[in-house]
Coordinates of C-alpha atoms in Angstrom, one line a residue:
Chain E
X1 CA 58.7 61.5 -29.8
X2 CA 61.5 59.3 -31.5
X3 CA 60.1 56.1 -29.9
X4 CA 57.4 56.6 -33.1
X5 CA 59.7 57.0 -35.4
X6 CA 61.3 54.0 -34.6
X7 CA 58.4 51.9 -34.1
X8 CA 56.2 53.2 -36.4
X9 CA 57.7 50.5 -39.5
X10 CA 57.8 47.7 -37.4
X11 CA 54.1 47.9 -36.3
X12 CA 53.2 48.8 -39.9
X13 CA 54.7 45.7 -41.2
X14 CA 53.6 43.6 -38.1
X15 CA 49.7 44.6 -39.4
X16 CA 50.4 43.8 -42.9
X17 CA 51.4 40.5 -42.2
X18 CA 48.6 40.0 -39.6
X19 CA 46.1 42.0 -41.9
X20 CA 46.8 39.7 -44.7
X21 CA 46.7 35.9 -42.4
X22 CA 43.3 37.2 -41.2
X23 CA 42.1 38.1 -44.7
X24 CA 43.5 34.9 -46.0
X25 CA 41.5 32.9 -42.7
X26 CA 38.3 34.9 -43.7
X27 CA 38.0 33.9 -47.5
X28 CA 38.4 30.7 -46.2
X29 CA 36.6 30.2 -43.6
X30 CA 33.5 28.1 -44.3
X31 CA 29.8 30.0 -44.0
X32 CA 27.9 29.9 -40.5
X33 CA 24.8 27.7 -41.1
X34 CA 22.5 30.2 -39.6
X35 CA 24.3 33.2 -40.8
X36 CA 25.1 32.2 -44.1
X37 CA 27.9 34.8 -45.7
X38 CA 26.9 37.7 -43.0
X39 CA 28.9 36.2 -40.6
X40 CA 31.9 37.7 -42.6
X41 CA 30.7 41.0 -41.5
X42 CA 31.3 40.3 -37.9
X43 CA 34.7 39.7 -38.9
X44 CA 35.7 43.5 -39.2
X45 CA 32.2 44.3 -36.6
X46 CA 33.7 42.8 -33.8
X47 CA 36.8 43.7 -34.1
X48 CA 36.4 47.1 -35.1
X49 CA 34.2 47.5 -31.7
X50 CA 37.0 46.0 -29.6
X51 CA 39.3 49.2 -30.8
X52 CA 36.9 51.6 -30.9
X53 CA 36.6 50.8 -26.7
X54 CA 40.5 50.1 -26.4
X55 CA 41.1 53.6 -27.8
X56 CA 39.0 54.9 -25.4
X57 CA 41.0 53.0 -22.7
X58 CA 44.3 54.6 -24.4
X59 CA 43.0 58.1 -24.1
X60 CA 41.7 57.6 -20.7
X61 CA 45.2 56.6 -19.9
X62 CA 47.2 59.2 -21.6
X63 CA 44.4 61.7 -20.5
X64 CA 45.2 61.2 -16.9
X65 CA 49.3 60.6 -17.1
X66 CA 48.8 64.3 -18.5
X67 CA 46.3 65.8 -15.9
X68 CA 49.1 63.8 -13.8
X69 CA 52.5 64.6 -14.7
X70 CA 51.8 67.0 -17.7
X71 CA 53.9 65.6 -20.3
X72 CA 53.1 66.6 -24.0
X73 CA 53.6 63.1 -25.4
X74 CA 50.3 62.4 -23.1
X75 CA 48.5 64.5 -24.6
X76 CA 49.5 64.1 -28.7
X77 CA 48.8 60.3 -27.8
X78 CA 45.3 60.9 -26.4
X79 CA 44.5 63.5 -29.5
X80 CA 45.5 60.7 -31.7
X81 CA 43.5 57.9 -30.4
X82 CA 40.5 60.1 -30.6
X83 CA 40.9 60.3 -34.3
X84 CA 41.9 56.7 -34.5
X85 CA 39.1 55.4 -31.8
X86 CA 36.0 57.8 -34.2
X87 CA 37.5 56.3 -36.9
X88 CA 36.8 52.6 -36.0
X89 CA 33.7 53.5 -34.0
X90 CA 32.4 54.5 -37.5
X91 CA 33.3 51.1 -38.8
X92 CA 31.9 49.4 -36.2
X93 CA 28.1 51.1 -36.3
X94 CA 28.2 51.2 -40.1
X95 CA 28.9 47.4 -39.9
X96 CA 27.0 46.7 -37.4
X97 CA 24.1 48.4 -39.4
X98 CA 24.4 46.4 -42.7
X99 CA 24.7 43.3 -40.5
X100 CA 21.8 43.7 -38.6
X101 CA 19.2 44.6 -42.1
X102 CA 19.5 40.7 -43.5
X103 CA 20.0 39.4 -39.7
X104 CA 17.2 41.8 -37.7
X105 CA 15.7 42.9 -40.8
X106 CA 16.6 46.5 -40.1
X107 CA 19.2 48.8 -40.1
X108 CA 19.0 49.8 -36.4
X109 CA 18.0 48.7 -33.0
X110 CA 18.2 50.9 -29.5
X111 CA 20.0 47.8 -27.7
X112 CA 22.5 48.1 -25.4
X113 CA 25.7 47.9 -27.6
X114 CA 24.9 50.2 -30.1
X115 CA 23.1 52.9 -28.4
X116 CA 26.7 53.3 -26.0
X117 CA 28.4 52.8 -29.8
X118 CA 26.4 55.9 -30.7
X119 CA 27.1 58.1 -27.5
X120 CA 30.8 56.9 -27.9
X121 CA 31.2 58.5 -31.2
X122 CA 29.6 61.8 -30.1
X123 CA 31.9 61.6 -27.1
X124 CA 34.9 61.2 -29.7
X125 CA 33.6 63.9 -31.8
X126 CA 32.8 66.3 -28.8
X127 CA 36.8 65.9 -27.6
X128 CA 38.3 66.7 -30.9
X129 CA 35.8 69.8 -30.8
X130 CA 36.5 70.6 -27.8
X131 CA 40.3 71.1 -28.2
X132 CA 40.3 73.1 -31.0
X133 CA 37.2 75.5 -29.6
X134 CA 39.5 76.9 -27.6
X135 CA 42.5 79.5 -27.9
X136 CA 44.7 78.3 -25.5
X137 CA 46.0 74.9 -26.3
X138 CA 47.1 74.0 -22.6
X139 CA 43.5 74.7 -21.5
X140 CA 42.0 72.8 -24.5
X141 CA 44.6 70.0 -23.8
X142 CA 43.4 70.3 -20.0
X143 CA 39.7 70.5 -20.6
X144 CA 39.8 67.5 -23.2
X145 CA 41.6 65.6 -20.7
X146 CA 38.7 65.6 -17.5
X147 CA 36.5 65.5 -20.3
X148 CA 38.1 62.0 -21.5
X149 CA 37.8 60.9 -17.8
X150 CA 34.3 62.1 -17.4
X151 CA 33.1 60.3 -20.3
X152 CA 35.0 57.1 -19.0
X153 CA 32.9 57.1 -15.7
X154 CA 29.9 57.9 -17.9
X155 CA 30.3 54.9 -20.3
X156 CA 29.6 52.5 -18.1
X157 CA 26.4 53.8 -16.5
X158 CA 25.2 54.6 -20.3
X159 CA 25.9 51.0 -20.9
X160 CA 23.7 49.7 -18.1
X161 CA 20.8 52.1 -18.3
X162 CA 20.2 51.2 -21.4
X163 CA 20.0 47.6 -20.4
X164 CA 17.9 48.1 -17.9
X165 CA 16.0 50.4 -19.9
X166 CA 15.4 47.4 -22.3
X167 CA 15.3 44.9 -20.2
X168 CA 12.6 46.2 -17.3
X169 CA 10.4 48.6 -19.8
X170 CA 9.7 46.6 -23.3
X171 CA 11.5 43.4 -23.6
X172 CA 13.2 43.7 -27.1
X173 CA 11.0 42.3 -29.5
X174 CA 14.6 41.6 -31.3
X175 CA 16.2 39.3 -30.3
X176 CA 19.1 41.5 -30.1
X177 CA 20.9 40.1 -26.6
X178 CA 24.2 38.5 -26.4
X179 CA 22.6 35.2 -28.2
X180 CA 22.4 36.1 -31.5
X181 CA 24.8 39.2 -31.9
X182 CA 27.8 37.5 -31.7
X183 CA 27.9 33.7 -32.5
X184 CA 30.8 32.5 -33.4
X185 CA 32.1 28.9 -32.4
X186 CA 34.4 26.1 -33.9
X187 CA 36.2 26.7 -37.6
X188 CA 34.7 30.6 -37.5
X189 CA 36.9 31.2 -34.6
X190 CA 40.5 31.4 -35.9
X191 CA 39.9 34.4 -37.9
X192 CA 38.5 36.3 -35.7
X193 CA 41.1 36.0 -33.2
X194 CA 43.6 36.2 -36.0
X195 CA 41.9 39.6 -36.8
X196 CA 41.6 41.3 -33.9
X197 CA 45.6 41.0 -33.3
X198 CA 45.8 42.5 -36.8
X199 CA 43.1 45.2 -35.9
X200 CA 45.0 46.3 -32.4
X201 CA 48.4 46.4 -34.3
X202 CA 46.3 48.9 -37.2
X203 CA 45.1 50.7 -34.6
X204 CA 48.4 51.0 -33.0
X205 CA 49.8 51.9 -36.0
X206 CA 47.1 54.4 -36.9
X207 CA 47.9 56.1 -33.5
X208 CA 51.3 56.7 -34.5
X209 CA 51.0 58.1 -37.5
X210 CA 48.2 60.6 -36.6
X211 CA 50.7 61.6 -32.7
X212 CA 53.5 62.2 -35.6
X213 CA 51.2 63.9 -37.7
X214 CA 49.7 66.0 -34.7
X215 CA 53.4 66.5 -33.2
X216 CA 54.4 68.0 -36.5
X217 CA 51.9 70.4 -36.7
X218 CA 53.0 71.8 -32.6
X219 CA 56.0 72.0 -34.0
X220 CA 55.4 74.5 -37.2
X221 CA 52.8 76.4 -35.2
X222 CA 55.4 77.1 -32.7
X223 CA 58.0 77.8 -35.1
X224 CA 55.2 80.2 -36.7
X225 CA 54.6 82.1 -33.5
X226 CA 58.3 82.2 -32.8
X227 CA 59.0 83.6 -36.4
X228 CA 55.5 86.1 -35.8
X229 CA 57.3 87.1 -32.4
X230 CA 60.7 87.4 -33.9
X231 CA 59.5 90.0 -36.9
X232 CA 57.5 92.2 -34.1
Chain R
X1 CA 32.5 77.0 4.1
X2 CA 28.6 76.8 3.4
X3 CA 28.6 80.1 4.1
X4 CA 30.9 80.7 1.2
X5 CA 29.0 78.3 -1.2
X6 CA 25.4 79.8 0.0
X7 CA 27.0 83.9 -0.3
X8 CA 28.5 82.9 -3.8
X9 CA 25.0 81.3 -4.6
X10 CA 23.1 84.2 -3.5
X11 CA 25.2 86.4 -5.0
X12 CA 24.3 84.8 -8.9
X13 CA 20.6 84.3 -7.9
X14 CA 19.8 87.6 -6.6
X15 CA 21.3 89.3 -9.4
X16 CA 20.0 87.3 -11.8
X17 CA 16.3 87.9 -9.9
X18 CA 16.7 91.6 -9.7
X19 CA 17.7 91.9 -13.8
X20 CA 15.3 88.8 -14.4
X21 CA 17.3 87.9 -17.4
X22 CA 18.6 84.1 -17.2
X23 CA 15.4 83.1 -15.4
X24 CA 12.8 84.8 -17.9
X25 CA 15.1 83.8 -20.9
X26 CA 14.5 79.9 -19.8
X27 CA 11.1 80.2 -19.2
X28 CA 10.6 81.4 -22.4
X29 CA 12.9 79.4 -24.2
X30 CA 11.3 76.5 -22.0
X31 CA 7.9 77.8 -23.5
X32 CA 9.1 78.0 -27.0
X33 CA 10.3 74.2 -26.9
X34 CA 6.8 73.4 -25.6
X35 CA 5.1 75.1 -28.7
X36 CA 7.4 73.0 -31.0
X37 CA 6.5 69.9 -29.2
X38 CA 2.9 70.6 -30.0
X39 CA 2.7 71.5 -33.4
X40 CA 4.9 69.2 -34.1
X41 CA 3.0 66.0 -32.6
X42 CA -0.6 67.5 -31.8
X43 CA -1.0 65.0 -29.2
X44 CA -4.3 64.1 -28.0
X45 CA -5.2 63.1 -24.5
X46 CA -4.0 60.2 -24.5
X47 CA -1.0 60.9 -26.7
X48 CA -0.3 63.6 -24.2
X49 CA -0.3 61.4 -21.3
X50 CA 2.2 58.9 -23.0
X51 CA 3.8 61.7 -24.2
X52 CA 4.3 63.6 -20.8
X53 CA 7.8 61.9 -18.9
X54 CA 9.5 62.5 -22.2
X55 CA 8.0 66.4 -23.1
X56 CA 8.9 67.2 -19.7
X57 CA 12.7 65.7 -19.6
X58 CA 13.3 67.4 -23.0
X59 CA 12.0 70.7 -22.4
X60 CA 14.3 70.4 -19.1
X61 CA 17.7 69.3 -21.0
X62 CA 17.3 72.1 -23.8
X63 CA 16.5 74.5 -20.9
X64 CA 19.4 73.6 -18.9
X65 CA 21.2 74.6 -21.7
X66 CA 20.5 77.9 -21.7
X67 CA 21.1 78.6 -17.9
X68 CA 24.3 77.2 -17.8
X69 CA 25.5 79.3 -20.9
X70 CA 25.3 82.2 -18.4
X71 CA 27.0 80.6 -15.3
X72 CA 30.1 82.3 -16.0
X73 CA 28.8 85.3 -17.4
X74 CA 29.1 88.0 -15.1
X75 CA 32.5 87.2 -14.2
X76 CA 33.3 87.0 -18.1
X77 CA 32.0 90.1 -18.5
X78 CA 33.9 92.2 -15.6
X79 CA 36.3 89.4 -15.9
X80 CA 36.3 88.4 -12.5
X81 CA 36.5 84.7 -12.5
X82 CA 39.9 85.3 -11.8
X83 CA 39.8 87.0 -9.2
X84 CA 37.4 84.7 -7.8
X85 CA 39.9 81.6 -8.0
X86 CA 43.0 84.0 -6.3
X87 CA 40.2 84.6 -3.1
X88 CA 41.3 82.8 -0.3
X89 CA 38.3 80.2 -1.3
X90 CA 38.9 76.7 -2.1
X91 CA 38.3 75.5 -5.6
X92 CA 35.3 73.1 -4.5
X93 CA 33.4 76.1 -2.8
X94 CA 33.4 78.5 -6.1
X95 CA 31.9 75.0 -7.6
X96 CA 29.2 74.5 -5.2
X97 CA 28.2 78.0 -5.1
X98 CA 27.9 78.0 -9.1
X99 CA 26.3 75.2 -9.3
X100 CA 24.0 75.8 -6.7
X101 CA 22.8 79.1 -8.1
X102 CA 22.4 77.5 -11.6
X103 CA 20.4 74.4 -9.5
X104 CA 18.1 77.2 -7.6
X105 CA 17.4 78.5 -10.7
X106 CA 16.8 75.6 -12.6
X107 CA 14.3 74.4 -10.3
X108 CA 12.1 77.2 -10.0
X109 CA 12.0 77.1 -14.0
X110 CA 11.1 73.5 -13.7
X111 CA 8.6 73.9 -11.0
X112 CA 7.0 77.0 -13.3
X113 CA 6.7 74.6 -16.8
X114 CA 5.4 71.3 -14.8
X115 CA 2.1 72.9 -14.4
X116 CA 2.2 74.6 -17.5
X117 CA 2.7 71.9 -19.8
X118 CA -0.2 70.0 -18.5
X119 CA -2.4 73.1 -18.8
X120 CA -0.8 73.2 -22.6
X121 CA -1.4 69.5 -23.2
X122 CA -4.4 69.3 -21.7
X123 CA -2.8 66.4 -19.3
X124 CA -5.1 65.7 -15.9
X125 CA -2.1 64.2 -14.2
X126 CA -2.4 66.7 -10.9
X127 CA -2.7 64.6 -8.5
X128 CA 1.3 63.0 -8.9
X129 CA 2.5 66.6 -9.6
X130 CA 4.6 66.4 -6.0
X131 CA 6.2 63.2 -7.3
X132 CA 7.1 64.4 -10.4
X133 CA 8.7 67.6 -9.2
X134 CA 10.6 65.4 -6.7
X135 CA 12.1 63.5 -9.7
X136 CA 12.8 66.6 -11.8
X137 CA 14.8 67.8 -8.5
X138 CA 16.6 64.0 -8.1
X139 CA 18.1 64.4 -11.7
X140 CA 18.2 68.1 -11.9
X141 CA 21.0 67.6 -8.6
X142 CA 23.3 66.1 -10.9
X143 CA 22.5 67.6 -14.1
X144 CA 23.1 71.1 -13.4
X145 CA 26.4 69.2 -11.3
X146 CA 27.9 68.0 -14.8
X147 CA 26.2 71.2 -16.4
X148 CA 28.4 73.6 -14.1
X149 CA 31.8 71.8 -14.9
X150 CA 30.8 71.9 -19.1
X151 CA 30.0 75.6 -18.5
X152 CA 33.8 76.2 -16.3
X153 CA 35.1 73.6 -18.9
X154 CA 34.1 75.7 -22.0
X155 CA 34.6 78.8 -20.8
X156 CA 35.8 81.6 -24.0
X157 CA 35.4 78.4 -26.3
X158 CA 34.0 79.4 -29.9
X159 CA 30.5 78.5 -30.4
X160 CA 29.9 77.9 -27.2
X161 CA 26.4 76.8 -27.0
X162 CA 26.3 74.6 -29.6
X163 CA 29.9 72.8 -27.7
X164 CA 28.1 72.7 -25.0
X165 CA 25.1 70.8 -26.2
X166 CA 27.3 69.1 -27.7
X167 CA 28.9 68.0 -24.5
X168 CA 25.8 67.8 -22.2
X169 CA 23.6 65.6 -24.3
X170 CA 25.0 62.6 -24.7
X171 CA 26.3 62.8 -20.9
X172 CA 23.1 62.8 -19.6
X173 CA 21.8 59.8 -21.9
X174 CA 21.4 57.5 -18.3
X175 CA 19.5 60.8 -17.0
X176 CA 17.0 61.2 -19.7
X177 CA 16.3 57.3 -19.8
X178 CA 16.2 57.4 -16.1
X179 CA 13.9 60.3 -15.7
X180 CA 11.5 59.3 -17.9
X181 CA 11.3 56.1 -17.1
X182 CA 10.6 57.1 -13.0
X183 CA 7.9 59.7 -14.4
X184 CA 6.4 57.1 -16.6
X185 CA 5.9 54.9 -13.7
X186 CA 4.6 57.2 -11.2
X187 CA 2.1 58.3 -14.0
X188 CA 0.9 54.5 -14.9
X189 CA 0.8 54.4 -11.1
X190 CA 1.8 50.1 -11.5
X191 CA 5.4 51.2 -12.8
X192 CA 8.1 50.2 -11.0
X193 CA 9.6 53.6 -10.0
X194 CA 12.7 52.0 -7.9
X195 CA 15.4 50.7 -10.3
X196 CA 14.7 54.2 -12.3
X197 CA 15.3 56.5 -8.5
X198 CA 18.1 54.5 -7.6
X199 CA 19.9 55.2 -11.5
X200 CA 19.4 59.4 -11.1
X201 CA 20.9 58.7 -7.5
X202 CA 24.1 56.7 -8.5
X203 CA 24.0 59.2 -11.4
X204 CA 23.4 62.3 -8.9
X205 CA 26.1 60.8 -6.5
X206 CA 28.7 60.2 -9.7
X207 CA 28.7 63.5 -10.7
X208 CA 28.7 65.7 -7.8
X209 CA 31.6 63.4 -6.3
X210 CA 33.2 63.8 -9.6
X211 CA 32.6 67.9 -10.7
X212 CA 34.6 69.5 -8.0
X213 CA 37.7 67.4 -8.1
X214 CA 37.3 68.3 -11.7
X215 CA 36.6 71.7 -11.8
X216 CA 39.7 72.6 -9.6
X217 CA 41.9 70.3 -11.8
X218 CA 40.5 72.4 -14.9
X219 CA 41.2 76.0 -13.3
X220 CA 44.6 75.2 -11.9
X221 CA 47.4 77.4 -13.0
Chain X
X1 CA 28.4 33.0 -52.6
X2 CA 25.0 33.7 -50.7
X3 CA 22.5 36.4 -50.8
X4 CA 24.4 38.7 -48.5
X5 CA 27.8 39.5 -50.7
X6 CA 26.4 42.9 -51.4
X7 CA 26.5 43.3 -47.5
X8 CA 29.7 41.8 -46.8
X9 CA 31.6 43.7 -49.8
X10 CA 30.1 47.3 -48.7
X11 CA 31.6 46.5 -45.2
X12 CA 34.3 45.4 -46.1
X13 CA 35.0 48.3 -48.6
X14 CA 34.3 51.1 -45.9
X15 CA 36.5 49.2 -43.4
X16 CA 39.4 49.7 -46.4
X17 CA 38.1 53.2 -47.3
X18 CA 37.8 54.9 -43.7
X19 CA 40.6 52.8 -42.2
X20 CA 43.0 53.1 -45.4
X21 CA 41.9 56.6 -46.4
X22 CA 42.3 57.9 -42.8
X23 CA 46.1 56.7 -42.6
X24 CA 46.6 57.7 -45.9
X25 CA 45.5 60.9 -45.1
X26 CA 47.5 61.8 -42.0
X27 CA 51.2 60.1 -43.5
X28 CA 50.5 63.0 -46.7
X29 CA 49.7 65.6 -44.4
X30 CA 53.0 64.7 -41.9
X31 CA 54.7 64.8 -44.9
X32 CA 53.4 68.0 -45.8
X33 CA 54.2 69.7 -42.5
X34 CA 57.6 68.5 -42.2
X35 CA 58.4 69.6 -45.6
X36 CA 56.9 73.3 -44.3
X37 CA 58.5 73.3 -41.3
X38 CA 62.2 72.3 -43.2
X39 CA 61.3 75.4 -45.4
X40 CA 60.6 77.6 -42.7
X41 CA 64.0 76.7 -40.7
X42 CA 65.4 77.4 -43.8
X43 CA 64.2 80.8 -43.8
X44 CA 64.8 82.3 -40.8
X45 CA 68.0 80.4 -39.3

């Protein structure tokens, strides 16, 4: 895919800049009253959480444009945004951890958010797995595909049982709801906008250098069964 | 076309009654998971009670597991899955009739542990036993629906089971909350069983739209 | 600073270390493959 090739500096340079205006916002950003320094941690939290859905978006996408019209390119892209999507789904529960043990006073709560956080990155982990279980890579490629689509209708209904779950059998005794996990108004506002550009252009640029990576390696296998073929 | 889906049903079933293996492998296995559950939380009564929704929904998934390892056997073995997809049979009917013969015998496994894990527990819950087989059925619909397509899905995969669990479990995250949630109310006899029946239906309804359309995307040449 | 820089800098130093180390990681392995696959063409023309 030359397309990567070319863009591939460009977005890397577009993220430095935007990486470093963000960074620059947050150090000066004053502290929230109620949050004190922790609200820096919602800075890369938030964030983070936005990609780690938006890649799931992407592969959904690619997924079904190769199910559809079975180009390869589909299918390197959604292989790469499953890497790049676990990736910042780790970031966003291991933040969202160590902000909630001085904020809820402990490391985990079954809410809503993070529970579908947590069955997101099994659903990550169980596509990668999933390709490379299998001997055939068109199969693999096709199976991770209806997977990826499966798990995008599932999502949703994850999300909400666990809502209800919370909400109609023990009312969270943490106040864990929309109220208190994300509260950022006023001067805290500018760099978190500022960082989530930056965070979509990483995770743009992420995605192209793992699809490069991933087409690179098609490539030498299929020389390497060419050459196994070729000495038979 | 029911015909097709009942004769390729049948056909799994019967075999799989006459050799007894999938069906007494489950049990068992079921059994097995139920011993763990004891010893490793020697419930009391009460306990037990509490305890129930969520023994019973557990025992189930891991169960499930097992079955649907051997959907596809026989044709692995003979290698006539195939053979099946050139018959003259449309995709959706080789799906219905494998997952109906996984669903038969799923539910007879269910039906067999229900009574035996309140014997085991010591659990006087008799009385709702018909409602809480009805809601094992609900769920087990679309379970076994998403269970069939995994099974198709990782067919010749390396370390199958484990990909499948894998796979399955967090899947069926809205089922187990769901299912145990509808038990647990129909057992505290004030619960609100509603919300939790209509959730395993949309769930039910999601999947068994979904696995077919699926299934013949994932075999086609 | 407050009570909670401990907090911020361990999240803050994952975010670098797993979002860093990952693209790190794949640009040295690209590299690596190319440079296989160049050899490889080489080889057998």
């Amino acid at each position: 895919m030359n397309i990567l090739k070319k863009i591939q500096p460009l977005v890397g340079l577009a993220t430095l800049i935007a990486l470093a205006i963000g960074l620059w916002y947050v150090y000066q950003a004053p502290a929230d009253f109620q949050q004190g320094g922790a609200v820096r941690i919602l800075y890369i939290h938030v964030p983070s959480a936005k990609i780690a859905l938006l890649s799931y978006l992407f592969l959904t996408a690619a997924s079904i444009l190769y199910l559809w019209k079975r180009y390869e390119g589909a299918d390197i892209l959604a292989e790469a945004a499953a890497s790049v999507g676990a990736a910042f789904t780790v970031i966003t529960l291991a933040s969202g951890s160590i902000w909630g043990k001085p904020m809820w006073g402990t490391w985990w709560a079954w809410d809503a958010r993070l529970t579908s956080m947590l069955v997101l990155l099994i659903l990550y982990k169980g596509l990668m797995v999933l390709r490379h279980s299998l001997d055939d890579p068109v199969k693999g490629a096709r199976a991770t595909a209806i997977l990826a689509i499966i798990g995008a209708v599932d999502l949703p209904i994850i999300h909400y049982s666990v809502v209800w779950w919370r909400t109609l059998h023990q009312p969270p005794s943490l106040a864990t709801g929309e109220n208190t996990a994300v509260h950022i108004t006023g001067p805290l506002l500018p760099p978190l906008l500022i960082l989530s550009v930056a965070f979509i252009l990483l995770g743009l640029y992420m995605v192209t250098v793992k699809a490069r990576q991933i087409e690179a390696r098609r490539h030498l296998d299929a020389l390497e069964a060419a050459r196994m073929h070729h000495d038979e | 076309m029911f015909k097709a889906i009942y004769r390729i049903a049948w056909k799994d079933v019967a075999g799989d009654l006459r050799r007894r293996a999938t069906l007494s492998s489950m049990l068992f296995f079921a059994i097995s998971v139920l011993v763990v559950f004891q010893a490793a939380f020697e419930p009391d009564r009460k306990e037990a009670l509490r305890l129930l929704p969520g023994l019973l929904w557990a025992t189930t998934l891991f169960t499930t597991l097992v079955g649907l390892g051997r959907v596809f056997q026989a044709e692995e073995e003979d290698g006539a899955f195939e053979g099946l997809l050139l018959a003259s049979v449309p995709r959706g009917v080789i799906f219905f009739g494998k997952w109906l013969g996984n669903l038969l015998l799923t539910l007879l496994v269910e039906f067999l542990i229900l009574p035996l894990t309140m014997v085991l527990f010591n659990v006087d819950a008799w009385a709702h036993i018909p409602a809480i087989l009805a809601i094992l059925a609900l769920g087990t619909l679309g379970l076994t629906g998403l269970g069939t397509l995994l099974a198709a899905m990782t067919r010749g995969a390396r370390s199958r089971e484990t990909l499948l669990a894998l796979l399955l479990l967090p899947l069926t995250a809205p089922l187990l909350i769901s299912g145990v949630q509808a038990v647990a109310a129909i057992l505290a006899t004030d619960g609100q069983v509603a919300p939790w029946l209509k959730l395993l239906v949309i769930f039910d309804v999601v999947y068994l739209a979904m696995t077919p359309w699926a299934f013949g995307w994932l075999v086609e040449e | 600073m407050s009570d909670y820089t401990l907090y911020v800098a361990a999240v803050y130093g994952l975010a670098i270390l797993v979002y860093g180390g990952y693209t790190l990681r794949w640009r040295a392995s690209y590299k690596k493959l190319e440079q296989q696959r160049a050899s490889l063409s080489q080889e057998s023309p």
